[in-house]
Amino acid sequence: MGQLIFKNTGKYLDKKTKPFVEAADADSVNRLFEAAEERLCFLRDNLAGTLKDAGEDILDSHIMVLKDPVLSKKISENLETSMKMEEAVAKACDSFIDRIKDSDDEYIKERAEDVKEIKTLLLSLINETNDNGVIRNCKGIWVYEEEPPIYDLLQGDAGLLKGVVCKRLNELSHAAIVLKNMNMPVFVSDDSLGTLKGRKLYGYFDTKSNRLYYSEDEELVKEEYGKFLENYDESVINLEREDIDDLLNSCEGCPKISLSVSSVDEIKNNISKVGNGVGLFRSEMLFMTSKDAPSEDYQFEIYKDALINAKGQRVVIRTMDVGFDKPAMFLQNENRDGKLDNLRGVAVSLYFPGLFRTQLRALLRASVYGKLCILFPMILDEHQAEEILKTVEYVKKELENEDVKYDINVNLGAMLETASSIENCKKIARGFDFVSIGTNDLSQDLYRCERGSNALEDMICKEPKRLVHAVKKVCDDMSPSGREVCVCGETLWVRGLFEELCKAGVSSFAIGSANLGKAFTKITEINKGSEGIS
């Protein structure tokens, strides 16, 4: 097989970072609905091509339902009975659907479909996840356990879609309408993914006639589906049974691949090659090449462009990571006493709180243009972690007081790059949504040898387990909370190391564009059972 693409399925609850969960009251319901409306407006404003007309109508209907006070009032009433937010939303939506789905008024009946889809959106916002049961591969086939969620089909990276496999599809649903507009072939299984793995496929949805066809005769279905595909050009994939078997069997336990970039142009040129967005955007390049501190508005435009060009995929932007090894010219005048000589990573930002707050303001302002995650480099201990979180909250309140909008669902990440931070990763990660491991600096610290040198590479080749065990410790410590563990750094390409880190439980890798092909090839080899270091 070729390149594999995966959606983020990490999910956990941490009340310190979940405003919808922490404050279960009418005000939190209002914030939840505002966040949902912002997402819908963003999707609507970025629709293009064949999706535009049908997509706008659907999303406008969803926005209208969100503005109806009946649903939000019912959720608030449920919260007053001591329900948790997730349960309150689910029960309120289900009650709303039950009440209108059998209405004699066709218009009212159609709103049941809107509420069902809004329920999916609200629950994903509460859980801060896009987990819709989808697995994707480079062939453009998306596989779902249930009906494809409408928001998946309307987002920017739907341009990569060539075909859909799903458990069920109502031919009158919004998903069916959108797929019809996309002229997209769909294969329907009679049961869940377990049955797909059992090789029982028996139906397909003809988007040209808008009809769903069934048969217990698998060969007949494949023959009819083949005829259907003759209407498409050669780029459309025929969903042969073997393709689906390979797709499903190869996805289990594999890390996701995301981009590692230093510029917006790198995102523009490579975002279509991955399905997990940008795992590392190195913002320090803005600071290292500037004679003066980059202004808030200048940074805002860069981050905004990065998010827009990611086309709905997430973008992890690392805050300024400068220091003695990566000097920023405009900071040299501030270093007359030499205090900066030994500072690295987020320590420099904390030393210049005004500079730090300016960058955070720019990042949060840009967050409404896509799915932003903010990563803080080289956090050494829990005290630095606490200072970071306090500063983020300060900036959020500052923006709220100025009535400046930002995405309240922005995830925060802690970057671990030293042996001591690995040992204390549980304490450091408390309050963060994910962690990232920088293998370049970490290997330098673990092996006491200069990063990037041949000597360091030789030491890792001789004793890889020292680095692998450090990464595995973080993966094991983060597993109970469901926090994603991303790994980046050129050290990944030391012989045999990438394969061993895959086995360690890493959630994803941030890979430079030059090494994407190498990464996907290695994952394919791992899927086929190739062995790493013993």
Short mmCIF file of C-alpha atoms in Angstrom, two decimals:
data_model
loop_
_atom_site.label_atom_id
_atom_site.label_comp_id
_atom_site.label_asym_id
_atom_site.label_seq_id
_atom_site.Cartn_x
_atom_site.Cartn_y
_atom_site.Cartn_z
CA MET A 1 0.00 0.00 0.00
CA GLY A 2 0.98 3.63 -0.27
CA GLN A 3 0.57 6.59 2.00
CA LEU A 4 -1.80 6.24 4.96
CA ILE A 5 -3.80 9.15 6.33
CA PHE A 6 -5.56 9.13 9.66
CA LYS A 7 -8.03 11.38 11.45
CA ASN A 8 -7.29 12.35 15.05
CA THR A 9 -9.13 9.98 17.39
CA GLY A 10 -7.59 11.13 20.67
CA LYS A 11 -10.23 11.93 23.26
CA TYR A 12 -10.09 12.76 26.97
CA LEU A 13 -11.58 15.13 29.52
CA ASP A 14 -9.50 17.50 31.59
CA LYS A 15 -11.70 19.95 33.47
CA LYS A 16 -8.96 22.55 33.65
CA THR A 17 -8.98 22.88 29.89
CA LYS A 18 -12.63 22.18 29.18
CA PRO A 19 -14.71 25.37 29.68
CA PHE A 20 -17.88 23.63 28.47
CA VAL A 21 -17.39 20.83 30.99
CA GLU A 22 -16.01 22.81 33.91
CA ALA A 23 -18.79 25.43 34.03
CA ALA A 24 -21.99 23.45 33.44
CA ASP A 25 -24.42 26.36 33.38
CA ALA A 26 -26.43 28.52 30.98
CA ASP A 27 -23.41 30.71 30.26
CA SER A 28 -21.31 27.72 29.18
CA VAL A 29 -24.17 26.60 26.93
CA ASN A 30 -24.13 30.01 25.26
CA ARG A 31 -20.36 29.77 24.73
CA LEU A 32 -20.78 26.28 23.30
CA PHE A 33 -23.39 27.48 20.81
CA GLU A 34 -21.26 30.49 19.86
CA ALA A 35 -18.29 28.20 19.17
CA ALA A 36 -20.50 25.91 17.07
CA GLU A 37 -21.85 28.84 15.07
CA GLU A 38 -18.32 30.11 14.41
CA ARG A 39 -17.33 26.68 13.08
CA LEU A 40 -20.38 26.56 10.82
CA CYS A 41 -19.79 30.07 9.51
CA PHE A 42 -16.15 29.23 8.79
CA LEU A 43 -17.18 26.12 6.83
CA ARG A 44 -19.86 28.03 4.93
CA ASP A 45 -17.53 30.90 4.02
CA ASN A 46 -14.90 28.50 2.67
CA LEU A 47 -17.13 26.32 0.50
CA ALA A 48 -16.22 26.12 -3.16
CA GLY A 49 -17.11 24.39 -6.40
CA THR A 50 -19.90 21.83 -6.44
CA LEU A 51 -20.26 21.98 -2.66
CA LYS A 52 -21.14 25.64 -2.51
CA ASP A 53 -24.90 25.73 -3.21
CA ALA A 54 -25.99 22.60 -1.33
CA GLY A 55 -23.48 23.17 1.46
CA GLU A 56 -24.56 26.77 2.07
CA ASP A 57 -28.22 25.77 2.35
CA ILE A 58 -27.44 22.99 4.84
CA LEU A 59 -25.11 25.09 6.99
CA ASP A 60 -27.54 28.04 6.99
CA SER A 61 -30.23 25.66 8.28
CA HIS A 62 -27.89 24.48 11.03
CA ILE A 63 -27.07 28.04 12.04
CA MET A 64 -30.77 28.84 12.18
CA VAL A 65 -31.41 25.86 14.49
CA LEU A 66 -28.56 26.96 16.76
CA LYS A 67 -30.19 30.37 17.10
CA ASP A 68 -33.50 28.81 18.16
CA PRO A 69 -33.60 29.27 21.99
CA VAL A 70 -35.62 26.07 22.53
CA LEU A 71 -32.64 23.70 22.17
CA SER A 72 -30.22 25.72 24.32
CA LYS A 73 -32.91 26.18 26.97
CA LYS A 74 -33.49 22.42 27.15
CA ILE A 75 -29.75 21.79 27.57
CA SER A 76 -29.63 24.34 30.41
CA GLU A 77 -32.60 22.65 32.08
CA ASN A 78 -30.83 19.29 31.86
CA LEU A 79 -27.74 20.79 33.47
CA GLU A 80 -29.85 21.96 36.41
CA THR A 81 -30.60 18.29 37.14
CA SER A 82 -26.84 17.69 37.70
CA MET A 83 -26.26 16.13 34.28
CA LYS A 84 -22.81 16.50 32.79
CA MET A 85 -22.59 18.72 29.72
CA GLU A 86 -22.15 15.87 27.25
CA GLU A 87 -25.21 14.00 28.56
CA ALA A 88 -27.27 17.19 28.74
CA VAL A 89 -26.56 18.00 25.08
CA ALA A 90 -27.19 14.44 23.85
CA LYS A 91 -30.51 14.08 25.68
CA ALA A 92 -31.73 17.54 24.68
CA CYS A 93 -30.97 16.88 21.01
CA ASP A 94 -32.52 13.40 21.08
CA SER A 95 -35.65 14.79 22.72
CA PHE A 96 -35.83 17.54 20.11
CA ILE A 97 -35.44 15.01 17.27
CA ASP A 98 -38.08 12.66 18.68
CA ARG A 99 -40.53 15.52 18.95
CA ILE A 100 -40.25 16.70 15.34
CA LYS A 101 -39.22 13.69 13.25
CA ASP A 102 -42.82 12.44 12.81
CA SER A 103 -44.33 15.86 12.19
CA ASP A 104 -46.89 16.21 9.38
CA ASP A 105 -45.09 19.37 8.33
CA GLU A 106 -42.30 18.34 5.94
CA TYR A 107 -40.26 21.46 6.74
CA ILE A 108 -40.37 20.71 10.47
CA LYS A 109 -39.55 17.05 9.83
CA GLU A 110 -36.44 18.02 7.87
CA ARG A 111 -35.13 19.93 10.88
CA ALA A 112 -34.64 16.59 12.66
CA GLU A 113 -31.74 15.91 10.29
CA ASP A 114 -30.26 19.32 11.18
CA VAL A 115 -30.46 18.65 14.92
CA LYS A 116 -28.90 15.20 14.50
CA GLU A 117 -25.90 16.76 12.75
CA ILE A 118 -25.71 19.66 15.22
CA LYS A 119 -25.60 17.11 18.03
CA THR A 120 -22.49 15.59 16.44
CA LEU A 121 -20.88 19.02 16.20
CA LEU A 122 -21.69 20.03 19.79
CA LEU A 123 -20.38 16.76 21.22
CA SER A 124 -17.16 17.05 19.20
CA LEU A 125 -16.65 20.56 20.60
CA ILE A 126 -17.24 19.36 24.16
CA ASN A 127 -14.78 16.51 23.74
CA GLU A 128 -12.37 18.58 21.61
CA THR A 129 -12.15 15.84 19.02
CA ASN A 130 -12.94 15.27 15.37
CA ASP A 131 -13.39 11.55 15.91
CA ASN A 132 -16.19 10.57 13.53
CA GLY A 133 -15.07 6.98 13.07
CA VAL A 134 -13.25 7.71 9.81
CA ILE A 135 -10.14 6.03 8.45
CA ARG A 136 -8.61 7.37 5.24
CA ASN A 137 -5.86 6.33 2.87
CA CYS A 138 -4.08 7.98 -0.01
CA LYS A 139 -6.31 6.23 -2.50
CA GLY A 140 -8.97 8.66 -1.40
CA ILE A 141 -11.27 6.09 0.23
CA TRP A 142 -12.85 7.20 3.51
CA VAL A 143 -14.30 4.46 5.71
CA TYR A 144 -16.92 5.16 8.40
CA GLU A 145 -18.61 3.02 11.00
CA GLU A 146 -21.77 5.09 10.57
CA GLU A 147 -23.17 7.52 8.00
CA PRO A 148 -20.53 10.06 6.90
CA PRO A 149 -20.83 13.21 9.05
CA ILE A 150 -21.84 16.20 6.95
CA TYR A 151 -19.08 18.42 8.38
CA ASP A 152 -16.38 16.01 7.16
CA LEU A 153 -17.71 16.19 3.62
CA LEU A 154 -17.89 19.99 3.65
CA GLN A 155 -14.40 20.73 4.96
CA GLY A 156 -11.50 21.73 2.76
CA ASP A 157 -9.67 18.41 2.57
CA ALA A 158 -12.75 16.72 1.09
CA GLY A 159 -11.09 17.59 -2.21
CA LEU A 160 -8.96 14.46 -1.65
CA LEU A 161 -12.03 12.21 -1.48
CA LYS A 162 -12.50 9.54 -4.18
CA GLY A 163 -15.01 7.20 -2.55
CA VAL A 164 -16.80 6.41 0.73
CA VAL A 165 -17.44 3.16 2.57
CA CYS A 166 -19.98 3.37 5.39
CA LYS A 167 -22.29 1.27 7.52
CA ARG A 168 -25.49 2.96 6.36
CA LEU A 169 -26.64 5.87 4.25
CA ASN A 170 -30.14 7.35 4.15
CA GLU A 171 -30.70 8.45 0.55
CA LEU A 172 -32.54 11.56 1.81
CA SER A 173 -29.89 12.58 4.33
CA HIS A 174 -27.74 15.68 4.00
CA ALA A 175 -24.69 13.44 3.57
CA ALA A 176 -26.36 11.78 0.57
CA ILE A 177 -27.29 15.18 -0.90
CA VAL A 178 -23.72 16.45 -0.58
CA LEU A 179 -22.24 13.23 -1.98
CA LYS A 180 -24.60 13.51 -4.92
CA ASN A 181 -23.39 17.07 -5.56
CA MET A 182 -19.82 15.80 -5.37
CA ASN A 183 -20.71 13.01 -7.84
CA MET A 184 -19.05 10.64 -5.37
CA PRO A 185 -19.24 6.80 -5.41
CA VAL A 186 -20.28 5.26 -2.08
CA PHE A 187 -20.13 1.63 -1.00
CA VAL A 188 -22.47 0.59 1.83
CA SER A 189 -21.77 -2.27 4.24
CA ASP A 190 -24.56 -4.08 6.04
CA ASP A 191 -22.86 -3.82 9.42
CA SER A 192 -19.99 -2.20 11.32
CA LEU A 193 -16.28 -2.19 10.49
CA GLY A 194 -16.07 -5.65 12.00
CA THR A 195 -18.25 -6.95 9.19
CA LEU A 196 -16.21 -5.03 6.64
CA LYS A 197 -13.17 -6.87 7.93
CA GLY A 198 -15.18 -10.06 7.47
CA ARG A 199 -15.35 -9.20 3.77
CA LYS A 200 -19.14 -8.92 3.48
CA LEU A 201 -20.00 -5.99 1.22
CA TYR A 202 -23.37 -5.86 -0.38
CA GLY A 203 -24.54 -2.46 -1.54
CA TYR A 204 -23.68 0.83 -3.15
CA PHE A 205 -25.21 4.28 -3.41
CA ASP A 206 -25.57 5.56 -6.97
CA THR A 207 -25.16 9.33 -6.65
CA LYS A 208 -26.27 9.85 -10.26
CA SER A 209 -29.73 8.33 -9.67
CA ASN A 210 -29.71 9.06 -5.92
CA ARG A 211 -30.65 5.44 -5.22
CA LEU A 212 -29.27 2.84 -2.83
CA TYR A 213 -28.79 -0.67 -4.29
CA TYR A 214 -28.57 -3.89 -2.27
CA SER A 215 -27.78 -7.50 -3.04
CA GLU A 216 -26.64 -10.54 -1.09
CA ASP A 217 -24.66 -11.63 -4.14
CA GLU A 218 -21.25 -10.08 -3.66
CA GLU A 219 -20.12 -10.76 -7.22
CA LEU A 220 -23.24 -9.13 -8.59
CA VAL A 221 -22.65 -6.05 -6.46
CA LYS A 222 -19.05 -5.79 -7.64
CA GLU A 223 -20.16 -6.18 -11.25
CA GLU A 224 -22.87 -3.52 -10.94
CA TYR A 225 -20.55 -1.21 -9.04
CA GLY A 226 -17.95 -1.63 -11.76
CA LYS A 227 -20.48 -0.53 -14.35
CA PHE A 228 -21.30 2.46 -12.20
CA LEU A 229 -17.63 3.44 -12.03
CA GLU A 230 -17.34 3.40 -15.82
CA ASN A 231 -18.96 6.83 -15.70
CA TYR A 232 -15.91 8.21 -13.91
CA ASP A 233 -12.39 8.88 -15.08
CA GLU A 234 -9.50 6.58 -14.20
CA SER A 235 -8.58 8.56 -11.08
CA VAL A 236 -11.64 7.19 -9.25
CA ILE A 237 -10.78 4.10 -7.25
CA ASN A 238 -12.75 0.89 -7.70
CA LEU A 239 -13.50 -0.35 -4.19
CA GLU A 240 -12.43 -3.95 -4.67
CA ARG A 241 -12.71 -6.18 -1.64
CA GLU A 242 -8.96 -6.53 -1.32
CA ASP A 243 -8.49 -2.74 -1.24
CA ILE A 244 -10.83 -2.41 1.74
CA ASP A 245 -9.25 -5.37 3.54
CA ASP A 246 -5.79 -3.82 3.13
CA LEU A 247 -7.07 -0.43 4.23
CA LEU A 248 -8.74 -1.68 7.40
CA ASN A 249 -6.07 -4.15 8.42
CA SER A 250 -3.19 -1.73 7.90
CA CYS A 251 -4.57 1.16 9.94
CA GLU A 252 -4.59 -0.48 13.36
CA GLY A 253 -2.09 1.05 15.75
CA CYS A 254 -0.23 3.12 13.16
CA PRO A 255 1.05 6.61 14.02
CA LYS A 256 -0.31 9.49 11.99
CA ILE A 257 1.94 11.58 9.73
CA SER A 258 1.82 15.38 9.82
CA LEU A 259 3.98 18.12 8.35
CA SER A 260 6.93 19.90 9.95
CA VAL A 261 7.32 23.34 8.36
CA SER A 262 8.91 26.77 8.75
CA SER A 263 6.73 28.78 6.35
CA VAL A 264 3.24 29.16 4.93
CA ASP A 265 4.54 28.22 1.48
CA GLU A 266 5.55 24.80 2.78
CA ILE A 267 1.98 24.28 3.95
CA LYS A 268 0.54 25.39 0.59
CA ASN A 269 2.80 22.99 -1.31
CA ASN A 270 2.45 19.93 0.91
CA ILE A 271 -0.82 19.93 2.89
CA SER A 272 -2.54 17.69 0.33
CA LYS A 273 0.07 14.98 0.97
CA VAL A 274 -1.01 14.34 4.57
CA GLY A 275 -4.26 13.93 6.46
CA ASN A 276 -3.12 14.98 9.92
CA GLY A 277 -2.29 18.60 9.16
CA VAL A 278 0.80 20.41 10.42
CA GLY A 279 2.40 18.85 13.48
CA LEU A 280 5.02 21.57 13.86
CA PHE A 281 5.12 25.12 12.49
CA ARG A 282 8.35 26.72 13.71
CA SER A 283 7.36 30.33 14.42
CA GLU A 284 10.88 31.23 15.56
CA MET A 285 11.82 31.87 11.93
CA LEU A 286 9.71 35.06 12.14
CA PHE A 287 11.85 36.24 15.05
CA MET A 288 15.28 35.08 13.90
CA THR A 289 15.07 36.97 10.59
CA SER A 290 13.67 40.24 11.93
CA LYS A 291 15.66 43.30 13.00
CA ASP A 292 12.80 44.31 15.30
CA ALA A 293 10.31 42.33 17.32
CA PRO A 294 7.53 41.20 14.91
CA SER A 295 4.34 43.15 15.61
CA GLU A 296 1.11 41.49 16.70
CA ASP A 297 -0.62 42.29 13.40
CA TYR A 298 2.30 40.98 11.34
CA GLN A 299 2.31 37.70 13.24
CA PHE A 300 -1.49 37.48 13.07
CA GLU A 301 -1.43 37.61 9.25
CA ILE A 302 1.20 34.86 9.07
CA TYR A 303 -0.68 32.55 11.44
CA LYS A 304 -3.99 33.31 9.72
CA ASP A 305 -2.51 32.38 6.32
CA ALA A 306 -1.08 29.17 7.78
CA LEU A 307 -4.48 28.09 9.09
CA ILE A 308 -6.35 29.02 5.92
CA ASN A 309 -3.88 27.15 3.73
CA ALA A 310 -4.18 24.04 5.92
CA LYS A 311 -7.73 23.73 4.52
CA GLY A 312 -9.43 22.60 7.70
CA GLN A 313 -6.61 20.39 8.96
CA ARG A 314 -5.03 21.24 12.28
CA VAL A 315 -1.91 23.37 12.58
CA VAL A 316 0.39 23.09 15.60
CA ILE A 317 2.29 26.37 15.88
CA ARG A 318 5.26 26.38 18.24
CA THR A 319 5.86 29.63 20.07
CA MET A 320 9.18 31.44 19.69
CA ASP A 321 12.00 28.94 20.21
CA VAL A 322 15.14 31.07 20.23
CA GLY A 323 18.23 31.11 22.43
CA PHE A 324 21.98 30.84 22.29
CA ASP A 325 21.78 28.19 19.54
CA LYS A 326 19.10 30.06 17.53
CA PRO A 327 19.73 33.78 18.13
CA ALA A 328 17.16 36.46 17.37
CA MET A 329 18.94 39.61 16.18
CA PHE A 330 16.63 42.09 17.91
CA LEU A 331 17.22 40.42 21.29
CA GLN A 332 20.98 40.88 21.24
CA ASN A 333 20.71 44.44 22.57
CA GLU A 334 18.79 43.02 25.54
CA ASN A 335 21.62 40.65 26.41
CA ARG A 336 24.25 43.05 27.67
CA ASP A 337 24.47 41.27 31.02
CA GLY A 338 24.67 37.83 29.38
CA LYS A 339 21.54 36.51 31.11
CA LEU A 340 20.18 35.15 27.84
CA ASP A 341 23.24 33.05 27.12
CA ASN A 342 21.88 30.01 28.95
CA LEU A 343 18.17 30.40 28.15
CA ARG A 344 16.40 28.16 25.65
CA GLY A 345 12.88 27.48 24.47
CA VAL A 346 9.96 28.88 26.43
CA ALA A 347 12.32 30.26 29.07
CA VAL A 348 13.15 33.11 26.67
CA SER A 349 9.45 33.90 26.22
CA LEU A 350 8.89 33.90 29.98
CA TYR A 351 11.91 36.22 30.38
CA PHE A 352 10.22 38.67 27.97
CA PRO A 353 6.55 38.50 29.04
CA GLY A 354 5.49 41.38 26.79
CA LEU A 355 6.91 39.63 23.73
CA PHE A 356 5.26 36.38 24.83
CA ARG A 357 1.82 37.95 25.31
CA THR A 358 2.06 39.64 21.91
CA GLN A 359 2.65 36.31 20.19
CA LEU A 360 -0.17 34.64 22.13
CA ARG A 361 -2.55 37.45 21.20
CA ALA A 362 -1.68 37.04 17.50
CA LEU A 363 -2.10 33.26 17.70
CA LEU A 364 -5.46 33.37 19.48
CA ARG A 365 -6.81 36.04 17.14
CA ALA A 366 -5.86 33.84 14.17
CA SER A 367 -7.45 30.74 15.73
CA VAL A 368 -10.90 31.56 14.29
CA TYR A 369 -9.54 30.82 10.80
CA GLY A 370 -8.86 27.13 11.33
CA LYS A 371 -7.94 24.41 13.81
CA LEU A 372 -5.06 25.86 15.81
CA CYS A 373 -2.94 24.13 18.44
CA ILE A 374 -0.23 26.05 20.33
CA LEU A 375 2.96 24.24 21.33
CA PHE A 376 5.42 25.59 23.93
CA PRO A 377 9.08 24.56 23.39
CA MET A 378 11.45 22.97 25.88
CA ILE A 379 9.41 23.18 29.08
CA LEU A 380 11.83 22.18 31.83
CA ASP A 381 9.54 21.70 34.84
CA GLU A 382 6.03 22.11 36.24
CA HIS A 383 6.78 25.66 37.41
CA GLN A 384 7.40 26.83 33.85
CA ALA A 385 4.27 24.95 32.80
CA GLU A 386 2.19 26.82 35.40
CA GLU A 387 3.58 30.19 34.25
CA ILE A 388 2.70 29.38 30.65
CA LEU A 389 -0.89 28.44 31.49
CA LYS A 390 -1.32 31.56 33.63
CA THR A 391 -0.07 33.74 30.78
CA VAL A 392 -2.44 32.08 28.31
CA GLU A 393 -5.41 32.70 30.63
CA TYR A 394 -4.32 36.31 31.11
CA VAL A 395 -4.22 36.88 27.34
CA LYS A 396 -7.59 35.18 26.83
CA LYS A 397 -9.23 37.44 29.41
CA GLU A 398 -7.51 40.45 27.84
CA LEU A 399 -9.00 39.57 24.44
CA GLU A 400 -12.43 38.94 25.95
CA ASN A 401 -12.38 42.33 27.64
CA GLU A 402 -11.58 43.88 24.25
CA ASP A 403 -14.39 41.85 22.66
CA VAL A 404 -11.89 40.14 20.33
CA LYS A 405 -13.00 36.70 19.16
CA TYR A 406 -10.83 33.61 19.43
CA ASP A 407 -11.44 29.85 19.31
CA ILE A 408 -11.97 28.70 22.89
CA ASN A 409 -11.13 25.14 21.80
CA VAL A 410 -7.48 25.86 20.97
CA ASN A 411 -5.43 22.93 22.29
CA LEU A 412 -2.18 23.59 24.17
CA GLY A 413 0.87 21.35 23.94
CA ALA A 414 3.97 20.87 26.08
CA MET A 415 7.23 20.12 24.30
CA LEU A 416 9.61 17.78 26.12
CA GLU A 417 13.25 17.99 25.03
CA THR A 418 15.36 17.13 28.07
CA ALA A 419 15.91 14.02 30.16
CA SER A 420 14.55 15.73 33.27
CA SER A 421 11.34 16.81 31.51
CA ILE A 422 10.80 13.21 30.38
CA GLU A 423 11.06 12.05 33.99
CA ASN A 424 8.58 14.73 35.13
CA CYS A 425 6.29 14.54 32.08
CA LYS A 426 3.16 13.78 34.14
CA LYS A 427 3.53 16.93 36.24
CA ILE A 428 4.48 19.07 33.24
CA ALA A 429 1.62 17.82 31.04
CA ARG A 430 -1.03 18.55 33.67
CA GLY A 431 -3.27 21.22 32.14
CA PHE A 432 -2.03 20.65 28.59
CA ASP A 433 -3.91 18.79 25.86
CA PHE A 434 -1.01 16.99 24.17
CA VAL A 435 2.76 16.60 24.35
CA SER A 436 5.46 16.72 21.69
CA ILE A 437 8.93 15.20 21.98
CA GLY A 438 11.83 16.92 20.23
CA THR A 439 14.29 14.11 19.53
CA ASN A 440 17.18 16.36 18.45
CA ASP A 441 17.69 18.11 21.80
CA LEU A 442 16.53 15.10 23.81
CA SER A 443 19.11 12.79 22.21
CA GLN A 444 21.81 15.40 22.83
CA ASP A 445 20.88 15.45 26.52
CA LEU A 446 20.48 11.68 26.87
CA TYR A 447 23.75 10.78 25.15
CA ARG A 448 25.73 13.87 26.24
CA CYS A 449 26.87 14.47 22.70
CA GLU A 450 26.42 17.44 20.33
CA ARG A 451 23.20 17.24 18.30
CA GLY A 452 23.56 16.62 14.58
CA SER A 453 27.05 15.19 14.91
CA ASN A 454 28.22 11.87 13.47
CA ALA A 455 29.32 10.87 16.94
CA LEU A 456 25.77 11.25 18.27
CA GLU A 457 24.35 9.20 15.41
CA ASP A 458 26.88 6.45 16.09
CA MET A 459 25.94 6.40 19.79
CA ILE A 460 22.22 6.14 19.00
CA CYS A 461 22.88 3.30 16.55
CA LYS A 462 24.84 1.43 19.21
CA GLU A 463 22.34 2.08 22.02
CA PRO A 464 18.96 3.07 20.55
CA LYS A 465 16.99 1.83 23.52
CA ARG A 466 18.03 4.80 25.68
CA LEU A 467 16.06 7.15 23.42
CA VAL A 468 13.28 4.65 22.63
CA HIS A 469 12.66 3.98 26.33
CA ALA A 470 12.45 7.71 27.04
CA VAL A 471 9.79 8.13 24.35
CA LYS A 472 7.95 5.00 25.49
CA LYS A 473 7.87 6.30 29.06
CA VAL A 474 6.07 9.45 27.89
CA CYS A 475 3.63 7.40 25.77
CA ASP A 476 2.87 5.12 28.72
CA ASP A 477 2.44 8.06 31.11
CA MET A 478 0.11 9.90 28.72
CA SER A 479 -1.96 6.85 27.78
CA PRO A 480 -4.39 6.91 30.75
CA SER A 481 -5.46 10.49 29.94
CA GLY A 482 -5.56 9.91 26.17
CA ARG A 483 -3.13 12.72 25.48
CA GLU A 484 -1.55 12.50 22.05
CA VAL A 485 2.23 12.14 21.87
CA CYS A 486 3.87 13.63 18.78
CA VAL A 487 7.54 13.11 17.89
CA CYS A 488 9.67 15.33 15.66
CA GLY A 489 13.33 15.92 14.80
CA GLU A 490 15.91 14.80 12.26
CA THR A 491 17.13 12.19 14.78
CA LEU A 492 14.17 10.11 13.62
CA TRP A 493 16.18 9.03 10.60
CA VAL A 494 19.00 7.39 12.50
CA ARG A 495 19.01 3.78 11.31
CA GLY A 496 16.12 1.72 12.69
CA LEU A 497 14.92 4.40 15.12
CA PHE A 498 11.72 5.38 13.32
CA GLU A 499 10.48 1.77 13.34
CA GLU A 500 11.15 1.37 17.05
CA LEU A 501 9.38 4.62 17.92
CA CYS A 502 6.32 3.41 15.98
CA LYS A 503 6.21 0.43 18.32
CA ALA A 504 6.64 2.64 21.41
CA GLY A 505 3.09 3.99 21.16
CA VAL A 506 3.74 7.33 19.42
CA SER A 507 0.50 8.96 18.22
CA SER A 508 2.02 10.95 15.34
CA PHE A 509 5.21 12.15 13.70
CA ALA A 510 5.88 15.68 12.41
CA ILE A 511 7.91 15.16 9.24
CA GLY A 512 9.62 17.61 6.90
CA SER A 513 8.35 17.54 3.32
CA ALA A 514 11.62 16.07 2.03
CA ASN A 515 11.15 12.98 4.21
CA LEU A 516 7.41 12.36 3.76
CA GLY A 517 7.94 9.62 1.21
CA LYS A 518 10.48 7.91 3.45
CA ALA A 519 8.07 8.05 6.43
CA PHE A 520 5.13 6.58 4.53
CA THR A 521 7.33 3.86 3.07
CA LYS A 522 8.54 2.88 6.53
CA ILE A 523 4.99 2.75 7.90
CA THR A 524 3.95 0.56 4.96
CA GLU A 525 6.86 -1.78 5.70
CA ILE A 526 5.85 -1.92 9.37
CA ASN A 527 2.29 -2.77 8.35
CA LYS A 528 3.63 -5.67 6.33
CA GLY A 529 5.44 -7.00 9.40
CA SER A 530 9.00 -5.82 8.85
CA GLU A 531 11.13 -5.94 11.98
CA GLY A 532 12.98 -3.09 13.64
CA ILE A 533 15.75 -3.26 16.23
CA SER A 534 15.62 -6.36 18.36
#
